[in-house]
Coordinates of C-alpha atoms in Angstrom, one line a residue:
Chain A
M13 CA -49.3 32.3 -12.4
A14 CA -47.2 34.9 -10.8
G15 CA -46.0 32.7 -7.9
V16 CA -44.6 30.0 -10.1
V17 CA -42.1 32.3 -12.7
K18 CA -40.6 33.5 -9.2
H19 CA -40.7 30.4 -7.7
R20 CA -38.3 29.1 -11.3
I21 CA -36.0 32.0 -10.9
R22 CA -35.6 31.6 -7.3
L23 CA -34.9 28.1 -8.0
S24 CA -32.3 28.7 -10.9
A25 CA -30.6 31.7 -8.9
R26 CA -30.7 29.2 -6.5
S27 CA -28.9 26.3 -8.8
R28 CA -26.4 28.5 -10.4
S29 CA -24.6 29.6 -6.9
T30 CA -24.8 25.4 -6.1
L31 CA -22.8 25.0 -9.6
L32 CA -20.4 28.0 -8.4
Y33 CA -19.8 25.9 -4.4
A34 CA -19.6 22.5 -6.5
C35 CA -16.9 24.5 -8.6
L36 CA -15.3 26.2 -6.2
F37 CA -15.2 23.0 -3.8
L38 CA -14.0 20.3 -6.2
A39 CA -11.5 23.1 -7.7
P40 CA -8.7 21.6 -4.9
A41 CA -8.8 18.5 -5.8
C42 CA -8.9 18.7 -10.0
L43 CA -6.3 21.3 -9.7
L44 CA -4.4 19.2 -8.3
L45 CA -5.3 15.7 -10.5
V46 CA -5.1 17.5 -13.7
I47 CA -1.6 19.6 -12.8
F48 CA 0.5 16.5 -10.7
R49 CA -1.6 13.2 -12.8
L50 CA -3.0 14.4 -15.5
L51 CA -1.2 16.0 -17.7
P52 CA 1.7 13.7 -16.9
A53 CA 0.8 11.7 -18.1
V54 CA -0.5 12.6 -21.3
S55 CA 3.4 14.0 -21.2
A56 CA 5.2 10.9 -20.5
F57 CA 2.9 9.5 -23.4
W58 CA 4.1 12.1 -25.7
H59 CA 7.6 11.7 -25.2
A60 CA 7.1 8.0 -25.6
F61 CA 7.8 8.9 -29.1
T62 CA 11.0 11.2 -28.7
Q63 CA 14.2 11.2 -27.9
W64 CA 14.9 12.9 -24.5
D65 CA 17.6 13.4 -21.6
G66 CA 15.9 15.9 -19.3
V67 CA 17.5 18.3 -20.4
S68 CA 17.4 19.7 -24.2
A69 CA 14.4 19.5 -26.2
P70 CA 13.2 15.9 -27.4
Q71 CA 13.5 14.8 -30.9
P72 CA 10.4 13.5 -32.3
V73 CA 11.8 9.7 -33.2
G74 CA 8.1 7.9 -34.1
L75 CA 8.2 4.3 -33.0
A76 CA 11.5 3.7 -32.5
N77 CA 11.5 3.8 -28.4
F78 CA 9.3 0.9 -28.7
A79 CA 11.1 -0.5 -31.9
E80 CA 14.0 -0.5 -29.4
L81 CA 12.2 -1.9 -26.2
L82 CA 11.0 -5.0 -28.2
G83 CA 13.7 -5.8 -29.1
D84 CA 15.9 -5.1 -25.9
G85 CA 17.0 -8.8 -23.8
V86 CA 16.9 -6.2 -20.6
F87 CA 13.1 -5.5 -21.5
W88 CA 12.5 -9.4 -21.4
T89 CA 14.0 -10.6 -18.8
A90 CA 12.3 -8.2 -16.0
L91 CA 9.2 -8.9 -18.1
R92 CA 9.9 -12.6 -17.8
N93 CA 10.7 -11.5 -13.7
N94 CA 7.1 -9.7 -13.8
G95 CA 5.7 -12.9 -15.2
I96 CA 7.2 -14.8 -12.3
L97 CA 5.9 -12.8 -9.3
V98 CA 2.2 -12.7 -11.5
A99 CA 2.4 -17.0 -11.4
S100 CA 2.9 -16.9 -7.1
V101 CA 0.5 -14.8 -6.8
P102 CA -2.2 -18.0 -6.5
L103 CA 0.9 -18.8 -3.6
W104 CA 0.5 -15.8 -1.8
I105 CA -3.6 -16.0 -1.7
L106 CA -3.1 -19.7 -1.9
V107 CA -1.5 -19.0 2.1
S108 CA -3.2 -16.4 3.1
L109 CA -6.5 -18.1 2.2
V110 CA -5.5 -21.1 4.7
L111 CA -4.1 -18.5 7.3
A112 CA -7.9 -17.1 7.3
L113 CA -9.3 -20.2 7.0
L114 CA -7.4 -21.4 10.1
I115 CA -8.1 -18.0 12.3
Y116 CA -11.3 -18.5 11.7
Q117 CA -11.5 -21.4 13.6
E118 CA -11.2 -19.6 16.7
V119 CA -8.8 -21.0 18.3
P120 CA -7.6 -19.3 21.7
G121 CA -5.4 -16.5 20.8
W122 CA -6.9 -16.3 17.3
R123 CA -6.6 -11.9 17.9
F124 CA -3.4 -11.8 18.6
F125 CA -2.4 -14.1 15.4
R126 CA -4.3 -11.7 13.8
G127 CA -1.8 -8.9 14.7
A128 CA 1.3 -11.1 14.3
F129 CA 0.2 -11.9 10.5
F130 CA -1.3 -7.8 9.8
L131 CA 2.1 -6.4 11.7
P132 CA 4.9 -6.7 8.5
S133 CA 2.1 -5.1 5.5
V134 CA 2.3 -1.9 7.5
L135 CA 6.2 -1.6 7.4
S136 CA 8.2 0.3 4.8
P137 CA 9.9 -2.1 1.8
V138 CA 12.6 -0.3 3.0
I139 CA 12.5 -1.6 6.0
V140 CA 11.5 -4.8 5.4
G141 CA 13.9 -5.2 2.6
T142 CA 16.8 -3.7 4.7
L143 CA 16.3 -6.2 7.1
F144 CA 16.4 -9.0 4.7
T145 CA 19.1 -7.8 3.4
A146 CA 21.4 -8.2 6.9
L147 CA 18.9 -12.0 7.6
L148 CA 20.3 -13.3 4.6
R149 CA 23.7 -12.4 4.2
V150 CA 26.6 -15.0 3.5
D151 CA 27.6 -14.4 6.7
G152 CA 24.3 -13.5 8.2
P153 CA 21.9 -15.0 11.0
A154 CA 19.6 -17.0 8.7
N155 CA 22.5 -19.0 7.4
Q156 CA 24.4 -19.5 10.4
L157 CA 21.2 -21.0 11.3
L158 CA 21.5 -23.6 9.5
Q159 CA 24.5 -24.2 10.2
A160 CA 24.2 -25.0 13.5
L161 CA 20.7 -26.5 12.4
G162 CA 23.9 -28.8 10.3
L163 CA 22.4 -27.6 7.4
G164 CA 25.5 -26.3 6.5
A165 CA 26.3 -27.3 2.9
A166 CA 22.6 -25.4 2.0
A167 CA 24.1 -21.9 3.2
K168 CA 23.9 -19.6 0.7
D169 CA 24.4 -15.8 -0.7
W170 CA 20.6 -15.9 -1.0
L171 CA 20.5 -12.5 -2.9
G172 CA 23.4 -12.6 -4.4
N173 CA 23.2 -16.0 -6.1
P174 CA 21.1 -15.6 -9.4
A175 CA 19.3 -18.9 -8.8
T176 CA 18.7 -17.7 -5.9
A177 CA 17.7 -14.1 -5.9
L178 CA 14.4 -13.8 -7.6
P179 CA 12.8 -16.3 -5.8
T180 CA 14.5 -14.7 -2.1
L181 CA 12.4 -11.5 -2.9
V182 CA 9.6 -13.6 -4.2
L183 CA 9.3 -15.2 -0.3
V184 CA 10.7 -11.7 1.2
I185 CA 7.8 -10.0 -0.8
L186 CA 5.4 -12.7 0.8
W187 CA 7.1 -12.0 4.0
S188 CA 5.2 -8.6 3.5
I189 CA 2.1 -9.1 2.0
F190 CA 0.7 -12.1 3.2
G191 CA -0.8 -10.9 6.7
L192 CA -3.5 -8.0 4.3
G193 CA -4.1 -10.9 2.3
V194 CA -5.6 -12.7 5.4
I195 CA -7.2 -9.8 6.8
V196 CA -9.4 -9.2 3.7
F197 CA -10.2 -13.0 2.9
L198 CA -11.4 -12.4 7.3
A199 CA -13.4 -10.2 6.4
G200 CA -15.3 -12.4 2.6
L201 CA -15.2 -15.3 5.5
A202 CA -17.0 -13.3 8.4
A203 CA -19.5 -11.9 5.6
V204 CA -20.4 -15.4 4.7
P205 CA -23.2 -16.9 7.0
S206 CA -20.9 -19.0 9.0
E207 CA -23.8 -22.5 8.5
I208 CA -23.0 -22.7 5.2
F209 CA -19.6 -23.8 6.3
E210 CA -20.3 -25.6 9.4
A211 CA -23.0 -27.6 7.1
A212 CA -20.2 -29.1 5.1
R213 CA -18.0 -29.8 7.7
I214 CA -20.6 -31.8 9.4
D215 CA -21.3 -33.0 5.2
G216 CA -17.9 -34.7 5.5
A217 CA -16.4 -31.7 3.2
R218 CA -12.3 -31.5 4.1
G219 CA -9.4 -30.6 2.4
W220 CA -8.7 -29.7 -0.9
A221 CA -12.7 -30.0 -2.0
Y222 CA -13.7 -28.3 1.0
L223 CA -11.5 -25.2 -0.1
R224 CA -12.0 -25.7 -4.2
H225 CA -15.9 -26.3 -3.3
I226 CA -17.5 -24.3 -0.4
V227 CA -14.8 -21.7 0.6
V228 CA -14.1 -20.4 -3.2
P229 CA -17.4 -20.3 -4.7
S230 CA -18.1 -18.7 -1.1
L231 CA -15.1 -15.8 -1.1
R232 CA -15.5 -15.7 -5.1
H233 CA -15.8 -11.7 -5.5
V234 CA -13.6 -11.3 -2.1
L235 CA -11.2 -13.6 -4.6
E236 CA -11.4 -11.6 -7.9
F237 CA -10.6 -8.0 -6.4
W238 CA -7.4 -9.5 -4.0
T239 CA -6.2 -11.6 -7.4
V240 CA -6.7 -8.4 -9.6
N241 CA -5.1 -6.0 -6.5
L242 CA -1.8 -8.3 -6.2
I243 CA -1.0 -8.3 -10.2
V244 CA -1.4 -4.8 -10.3
W245 CA 0.5 -3.9 -7.1
S246 CA 3.5 -7.0 -8.5
F247 CA 3.6 -4.2 -12.0
T248 CA 3.6 -0.9 -9.6
S249 CA 4.7 -1.8 -5.9
L250 CA 7.5 -3.5 -5.9
F251 CA 10.5 -0.8 -6.8
A252 CA 11.4 -0.3 -3.1
F253 CA 12.2 -3.9 -2.6
V254 CA 14.3 -4.4 -5.8
Y255 CA 16.3 -0.5 -5.3
V256 CA 16.6 -2.5 -1.0
M257 CA 17.6 -5.4 -1.8
T258 CA 18.8 -6.2 -5.2
S259 CA 19.2 -3.7 -7.4
G260 CA 17.5 -5.6 -9.9
G261 CA 21.1 -7.6 -10.0
P262 CA 23.2 -10.1 -9.6
G263 CA 23.1 -9.3 -13.2
Y264 CA 19.4 -9.1 -14.7
A265 CA 17.8 -12.0 -12.4
T266 CA 16.0 -10.3 -9.8
M267 CA 15.2 -7.0 -13.0
L268 CA 11.6 -5.6 -13.1
V269 CA 10.1 -3.2 -15.7
E270 CA 9.3 -0.8 -13.0
Y271 CA 13.1 -0.8 -12.4
N272 CA 14.4 -0.7 -15.3
L273 CA 12.2 3.0 -15.6
Y274 CA 13.6 3.7 -12.7
L275 CA 17.2 3.5 -14.0
Q276 CA 16.6 4.1 -17.8
A277 CA 15.4 7.5 -16.7
F278 CA 17.8 9.0 -14.1
E279 CA 20.7 6.5 -14.2
F280 CA 21.5 6.6 -18.1
N281 CA 19.3 10.0 -19.0
R282 CA 16.7 8.2 -20.9
M283 CA 13.7 10.2 -20.4
G284 CA 11.5 9.2 -23.8
Y285 CA 12.9 5.4 -23.7
A286 CA 11.6 5.1 -19.9
C287 CA 8.9 7.2 -20.9
A288 CA 8.0 4.5 -23.4
L289 CA 8.2 1.6 -20.4
G290 CA 5.8 3.8 -19.0
T291 CA 3.2 3.5 -21.2
A292 CA 3.8 -0.2 -21.6
L293 CA 3.4 -0.6 -17.8
F294 CA 0.7 1.7 -18.2
L295 CA -0.7 -0.2 -20.9
M296 CA 0.1 -3.9 -18.7
V297 CA -2.1 -2.6 -15.7
F298 CA -5.2 -1.0 -17.6
G299 CA -5.3 -4.8 -19.4
V300 CA -5.4 -6.0 -16.0
V301 CA -8.1 -3.9 -14.5
L302 CA -9.4 -4.2 -18.0
L303 CA -10.0 -8.1 -18.2
Q304 CA -11.9 -8.2 -13.6
L305 CA -14.0 -5.7 -15.2
R306 CA -14.6 -8.1 -17.7
L307 CA -15.2 -10.9 -15.9
M308 CA -17.7 -9.1 -13.2
T309 CA -19.6 -8.0 -16.4
G310 CA -19.6 -10.8 -17.6
E311 CA -21.2 -12.5 -14.6
K312 CA -23.6 -9.9 -13.9
E313 CA -25.3 -10.8 -17.6
Chain B
M13 CA -24.1 -13.9 11.9
A14 CA -23.5 -9.6 11.8
K15 CA -22.1 -8.9 9.1
T16 CA -18.9 -6.7 9.9
I17 CA -16.9 -5.0 7.4
D18 CA -13.4 -5.2 10.1
G19 CA -13.4 -8.5 9.4
T20 CA -13.9 -9.6 13.2
K21 CA -16.4 -12.1 13.7
Q22 CA -19.1 -11.5 16.3
C23 CA -20.0 -14.7 17.0
G24 CA -19.6 -15.7 21.2
K25 CA -19.3 -19.2 22.8
S26 CA -22.5 -19.8 22.1
A27 CA -22.2 -19.8 18.5
A28 CA -19.9 -22.4 18.5
P29 CA -21.0 -24.9 16.4
R30 CA -21.2 -28.5 18.4
W31 CA -19.1 -31.0 16.6
R32 CA -16.3 -28.7 17.9
S33 CA -16.9 -29.3 21.6
R34 CA -18.0 -32.8 21.9
R35 CA -14.3 -34.7 20.4
L36 CA -11.0 -32.9 22.3
D37 CA -9.9 -31.5 19.7
L38 CA -6.4 -32.2 18.3
G39 CA -7.3 -30.5 14.8
R40 CA -7.3 -27.3 17.1
V41 CA -4.5 -27.9 18.5
A42 CA -2.4 -28.4 15.7
V43 CA -4.4 -25.2 14.2
T44 CA -3.1 -23.6 17.0
L45 CA 0.4 -25.3 16.5
V46 CA 0.3 -23.5 13.4
L47 CA -0.6 -20.2 13.7
A48 CA 2.0 -19.7 16.6
A49 CA 4.8 -21.1 13.9
V50 CA 3.6 -18.6 11.2
S51 CA 3.9 -15.7 14.2
V52 CA 7.4 -16.5 15.3
T53 CA 8.2 -16.3 11.1
T54 CA 6.3 -12.5 11.8
I55 CA 7.7 -11.6 14.7
Y56 CA 10.6 -12.8 15.1
P57 CA 12.7 -10.6 11.7
M58 CA 11.2 -7.5 14.6
L59 CA 12.1 -8.7 17.7
F60 CA 15.5 -9.2 16.0
M61 CA 16.1 -5.9 15.0
A62 CA 15.1 -4.3 18.9
F63 CA 18.1 -7.2 20.1
T64 CA 20.5 -6.2 17.6
A65 CA 20.1 -2.5 18.1
L66 CA 20.1 -2.9 22.2
K67 CA 23.4 -4.7 21.8
G68 CA 26.9 -3.1 20.9
R69 CA 28.9 -4.4 18.3
R70 CA 31.4 -7.0 20.0
E71 CA 28.0 -8.3 21.9
Y72 CA 27.0 -8.6 18.0
L73 CA 29.8 -10.9 17.7
F74 CA 29.3 -13.6 20.3
N75 CA 25.3 -13.3 20.4
R76 CA 23.7 -12.8 17.4
Y77 CA 19.8 -14.0 18.0
G78 CA 19.7 -13.8 21.9
V79 CA 18.1 -10.4 24.2
P80 CA 21.2 -8.8 24.5
L81 CA 22.8 -9.2 27.7
H82 CA 24.3 -5.5 27.9
P83 CA 22.0 -3.9 27.0
T84 CA 23.3 -0.2 25.3
G85 CA 21.6 2.8 23.3
E86 CA 25.6 4.2 22.2
N87 CA 23.5 2.0 18.6
F88 CA 20.1 5.1 18.8
Y89 CA 22.3 7.6 19.9
N90 CA 24.6 7.0 16.8
A91 CA 21.8 6.3 14.4
W92 CA 19.9 9.6 15.0
V93 CA 23.1 12.4 15.8
Y94 CA 25.7 10.7 12.9
G95 CA 23.2 9.2 10.5
K96 CA 21.3 11.9 10.6
V97 CA 17.8 9.7 11.7
G98 CA 17.1 12.6 13.7
Q99 CA 16.8 15.4 11.1
Y100 CA 15.0 13.0 8.7
V101 CA 12.7 12.1 11.3
G102 CA 12.0 16.0 11.0
N103 CA 11.6 16.3 7.4
S104 CA 8.9 13.0 7.4
A105 CA 7.1 15.0 10.0
I106 CA 6.7 18.3 8.1
V107 CA 5.7 16.5 4.9
V108 CA 3.7 13.5 6.0
G109 CA 2.0 16.2 8.3
A110 CA 1.0 18.8 5.7
S111 CA 0.2 16.4 3.7
V112 CA -2.4 14.5 5.5
L113 CA -3.8 17.2 6.3
V114 CA -3.8 19.3 3.5
S115 CA -5.4 15.6 2.0
W116 CA -8.3 15.3 4.2
A117 CA -9.5 19.2 3.7
V118 CA -9.1 19.1 0.0
C119 CA -10.9 15.5 0.1
S120 CA -13.6 16.9 2.1
L121 CA -14.6 19.6 0.2
A122 CA -14.1 17.7 -3.2
A123 CA -17.0 14.8 -1.2
Y124 CA -19.4 17.3 -0.2
A125 CA -19.7 18.6 -3.9
L126 CA -19.9 15.2 -5.1
S127 CA -22.5 14.2 -2.2
H128 CA -24.9 16.7 -1.8
L129 CA -24.6 19.5 -4.5
R130 CA -26.6 18.9 -7.9
F131 CA -24.8 20.4 -10.5
T132 CA -24.7 18.3 -14.4
G133 CA -22.0 15.4 -14.6
R134 CA -21.3 14.9 -11.1
R135 CA -21.1 11.2 -11.6
W136 CA -18.8 12.3 -14.6
V137 CA -16.8 14.2 -12.5
F138 CA -16.7 11.3 -9.3
L139 CA -16.1 8.5 -11.8
A140 CA -12.8 11.0 -13.3
I141 CA -11.1 11.5 -9.6
V142 CA -12.0 7.5 -8.3
G143 CA -10.4 6.6 -12.4
S144 CA -7.0 8.9 -12.2
M145 CA -6.1 6.4 -9.7
M146 CA -5.1 3.9 -12.8
I147 CA -1.9 6.2 -13.2
A148 CA 0.6 4.2 -10.8
P149 CA 3.8 7.0 -9.7
Q150 CA 5.8 5.4 -12.1
V151 CA 4.5 5.8 -15.5
I152 CA 4.7 9.4 -15.2
I153 CA 6.9 10.1 -12.8
I154 CA 9.4 11.4 -15.4
P155 CA 7.9 14.7 -16.7
L156 CA 6.1 15.0 -13.1
Y157 CA 9.7 15.3 -12.4
T158 CA 11.6 17.9 -14.8
M159 CA 7.4 19.4 -14.0
L160 CA 8.7 19.9 -10.7
I161 CA 11.8 21.9 -11.2
D162 CA 10.7 23.8 -13.9
L163 CA 7.8 25.2 -10.9
H164 CA 11.3 25.6 -8.5
L165 CA 9.8 22.9 -6.1
L166 CA 12.1 20.0 -6.2
N167 CA 14.2 19.6 -3.4
K168 CA 11.8 21.5 -2.0
H169 CA 8.7 19.7 1.5
L170 CA 6.2 21.6 -0.7
G171 CA 6.6 20.1 -3.9
L172 CA 6.5 16.4 -2.2
I173 CA 3.4 17.1 0.1
L174 CA 1.3 18.3 -3.1
V175 CA 2.6 15.3 -4.9
Y176 CA 1.6 13.1 -2.4
V177 CA -1.7 14.9 -1.6
T178 CA -2.4 14.3 -5.4
F179 CA -2.1 10.8 -5.2
A180 CA -4.2 10.3 -2.1
T181 CA -6.9 12.4 -4.0
P182 CA -8.8 9.5 -5.0
F183 CA -9.2 7.3 -2.5
G184 CA -9.8 10.4 0.4
T185 CA -12.9 11.3 -2.3
Y186 CA -14.2 7.8 -2.4
L187 CA -14.5 7.0 0.8
L188 CA -15.5 10.7 2.2
T189 CA -17.8 10.9 -0.2
S190 CA -19.5 7.3 0.1
Y191 CA -19.9 8.8 4.4
F192 CA -21.2 12.0 3.0
R193 CA -24.0 9.8 1.5
T194 CA -25.6 8.8 4.4
V195 CA -26.3 11.9 5.7
P196 CA -29.8 12.7 4.0
G197 CA -30.5 15.3 2.0
E198 CA -33.4 16.6 4.5
L199 CA -30.7 17.9 6.5
V200 CA -29.0 19.9 4.6
E201 CA -31.8 21.4 2.8
A202 CA -32.9 22.0 6.7
A203 CA -29.7 23.6 7.5
E204 CA -30.0 25.2 4.8
V205 CA -32.7 26.8 5.6
D206 CA -31.5 28.0 8.8
G207 CA -29.4 30.2 6.4
A208 CA -26.4 27.4 7.5
S209 CA -22.9 28.4 4.5
H210 CA -22.0 24.8 2.9
L211 CA -19.0 25.3 4.4
Q212 CA -21.0 25.6 8.1
I213 CA -23.1 22.3 7.1
L214 CA -19.3 20.4 5.9
W215 CA -18.2 21.4 9.1
R216 CA -20.9 20.9 11.6
V217 CA -23.1 18.3 10.2
M218 CA -20.9 16.4 7.4
L219 CA -17.1 15.9 9.8
P220 CA -18.8 15.0 12.7
V221 CA -21.0 12.0 11.3
A222 CA -17.9 11.1 8.3
R223 CA -15.3 11.1 12.1
P224 CA -14.2 7.3 11.2
A225 CA -13.5 8.0 8.0
L226 CA -11.7 11.0 8.7
V227 CA -9.4 8.9 11.3
T228 CA -9.7 6.2 8.7
L229 CA -8.0 8.2 6.0
G230 CA -5.7 9.8 8.3
I231 CA -4.7 6.3 9.1
F232 CA -3.9 5.6 5.8
N233 CA -2.1 8.3 3.7
F234 CA 0.3 8.2 7.0
L235 CA 1.3 4.9 6.8
W236 CA 2.2 4.8 2.7
M237 CA 3.7 8.5 2.7
W238 CA 5.1 8.0 5.8
N239 CA 6.8 4.6 4.0
E240 CA 6.5 5.8 0.2
L241 CA 10.7 5.4 -1.8
L242 CA 10.2 6.6 -5.1
L243 CA 8.5 9.9 -5.1
A244 CA 10.5 10.9 -1.6
L245 CA 13.4 9.5 -3.5
L246 CA 13.4 11.5 -6.5
I247 CA 11.3 14.6 -5.0
L248 CA 13.8 15.2 -2.3
Q249 CA 17.0 14.8 -3.7
D250 CA 19.2 17.1 -1.0
D251 CA 20.8 16.4 2.3
S252 CA 19.0 18.8 4.5
T253 CA 14.7 17.8 2.9
R254 CA 15.3 13.9 2.6
T255 CA 12.7 11.9 4.0
L256 CA 13.2 9.5 6.4
M257 CA 12.8 6.7 3.8
V258 CA 14.9 7.9 1.5
G259 CA 17.8 8.4 4.7
V260 CA 17.4 4.6 5.9
A261 CA 17.6 3.5 2.6
N262 CA 21.3 5.0 2.3
L263 CA 22.3 4.2 6.1
R264 CA 22.2 0.3 4.2
G265 CA 25.0 1.4 1.6
Q266 CA 27.2 3.6 4.7
Y267 CA 26.8 1.2 7.2
T268 CA 26.4 -2.4 5.6
T269 CA 28.9 -4.2 8.3
N270 CA 27.6 -2.5 11.4
I271 CA 23.8 -4.5 11.6
P272 CA 23.7 -2.6 15.3
L273 CA 24.0 0.5 14.3
L274 CA 21.7 0.0 11.1
S275 CA 19.0 -1.8 13.4
A276 CA 18.5 0.9 15.4
G277 CA 18.3 3.2 12.4
L278 CA 15.0 0.8 11.2
F279 CA 13.4 0.5 14.7
L280 CA 13.4 4.2 14.7
A281 CA 12.0 4.8 11.3
A282 CA 9.7 1.5 12.3
T283 CA 8.5 3.2 15.5
P284 CA 5.6 5.4 14.4
V285 CA 4.1 2.7 12.2
L286 CA 4.2 0.5 15.4
I287 CA 3.0 2.5 16.9
V288 CA -0.1 3.7 14.9
F289 CA -0.7 -0.5 14.5
F290 CA -0.6 -1.3 18.1
F291 CA -3.6 1.8 18.7
F292 CA -5.2 2.2 15.4
Q293 CA -5.5 -1.8 14.6
S294 CA -9.4 -2.3 13.9
Q295 CA -9.5 1.7 11.5
L296 CA -6.5 0.4 9.5
T297 CA -8.3 -3.0 9.0
K298 CA -11.8 -1.1 8.1
G299 CA -10.2 1.0 5.8
M300 CA -7.4 -1.8 3.9
T301 CA -10.7 -3.9 3.7
M302 CA -13.0 -1.1 2.4
G303 CA -13.1 -2.5 -1.1
A304 CA -13.3 -5.8 -0.8
V305 CA -16.3 -6.9 0.4
K306 CA -19.3 -5.0 -1.3

């Protein structure tokens, strides 16, 4: 009896010291996340309901920022541009998927091709953006190449023309990201027994039918994962491209929500309004992630 | 076929299906050509950057696309000294180096607690840490900025280091926790009985086991931190503390017409990343595809 009690005391002393260690070990991570991520998030949400220049005391204005946002043409233009980016996600996926399937054939040099495709995605958007701005200038190499090929009529200021700026930006972004998609899809393909693909080939499945009925179902999870990743990424990770290549112009042709947020906050000192934009941005991303969770859990049931 | 995480397929020649070898494969030739053509579009812009960086301004006018005929190092010198790329490289090295080291420590400690210390609410702490990934930098950048001013951390390397480590914590903790979990609990208990402290167990047992994960995490953090623009732009505004990507973005405004010098700056800025790419490609691939195949 006494032995059991003693044992129990020892156990609880031990679990107390375990708890102490757990607190100590988790402290740096938790403190950092609370101070530099959670508190600012709460603060951003609160400031979305104020008028604030970042220096003087914020004035509560209720929903005025959100009302202004809904009536702001720039916001809607930015949102439309973000929408166009999301709409181009299927193209990004198709390019990556087809190239991954081609590499999967293991033609000579496939390792080299895989590396070559992956290369752009490790480069900073700052480098990619600056490089392509130089390549696509009016008197830049891209236009000179067109002239040399006798297509001089097609030469233009790709990023300075409102009609071509956004499509050009989308293509540059595609250039910088498609290789990562190839890598992700190859990882997915490696997890599928290769007999499935071989059997389908022998049965004569080709082209679109092969893609739709054999490849897509086998890669469903990877495709879902990558789609959500790209959508979230298109809302939150393109600042540097826009900053370096177009500054949102010409006019508002390449304005994105996240770039508008930066401009409102740090060019026009409209911190309260920018916080409202941030809240809207968060809700959009949150919506996409929720939708994904819904899809995933719905499927399990 | 063996399931591998990094996407490399491990089938040898013998595993190749028979229908491939029977025909003279025009199909395979076409596939190779398509892949080669796409490779040209990814590699040529890089080569263009390298070639242009080696050309004098005059040569660039006559010879835009080709190999430099009179290579010169002057662009590199000018970018390094007058474009201050040298100074920015130093700043980036300090910030990124410190952030990678601190992130290793912070994430290892947290991952050890989350994988081998039993306490109530462990699952929730784990979910909260990983879930904080949802809060994107843009959303909180404004309060973060004013807070760093109040803490006197604006324009200080330490300010950006703390922010980088914070943003690296959720993924790093997730990655290391899943690695530490593979170490059996009995091993930890045995070490405890032998009188080892938790810190010693972490150092002697966990970290050696998790070495591949630590390498992956280090590379991954190095890449995004070295390449990052928005946070660096706002937190280190002073020219003396500015990081390389912010410096390069400014160089672009300063030398719009001097493409050779700009290319040299870009090339210098990309070099560390390219080195990492060539030496650690497989670890990189692994890190990037971690979440995809589950």
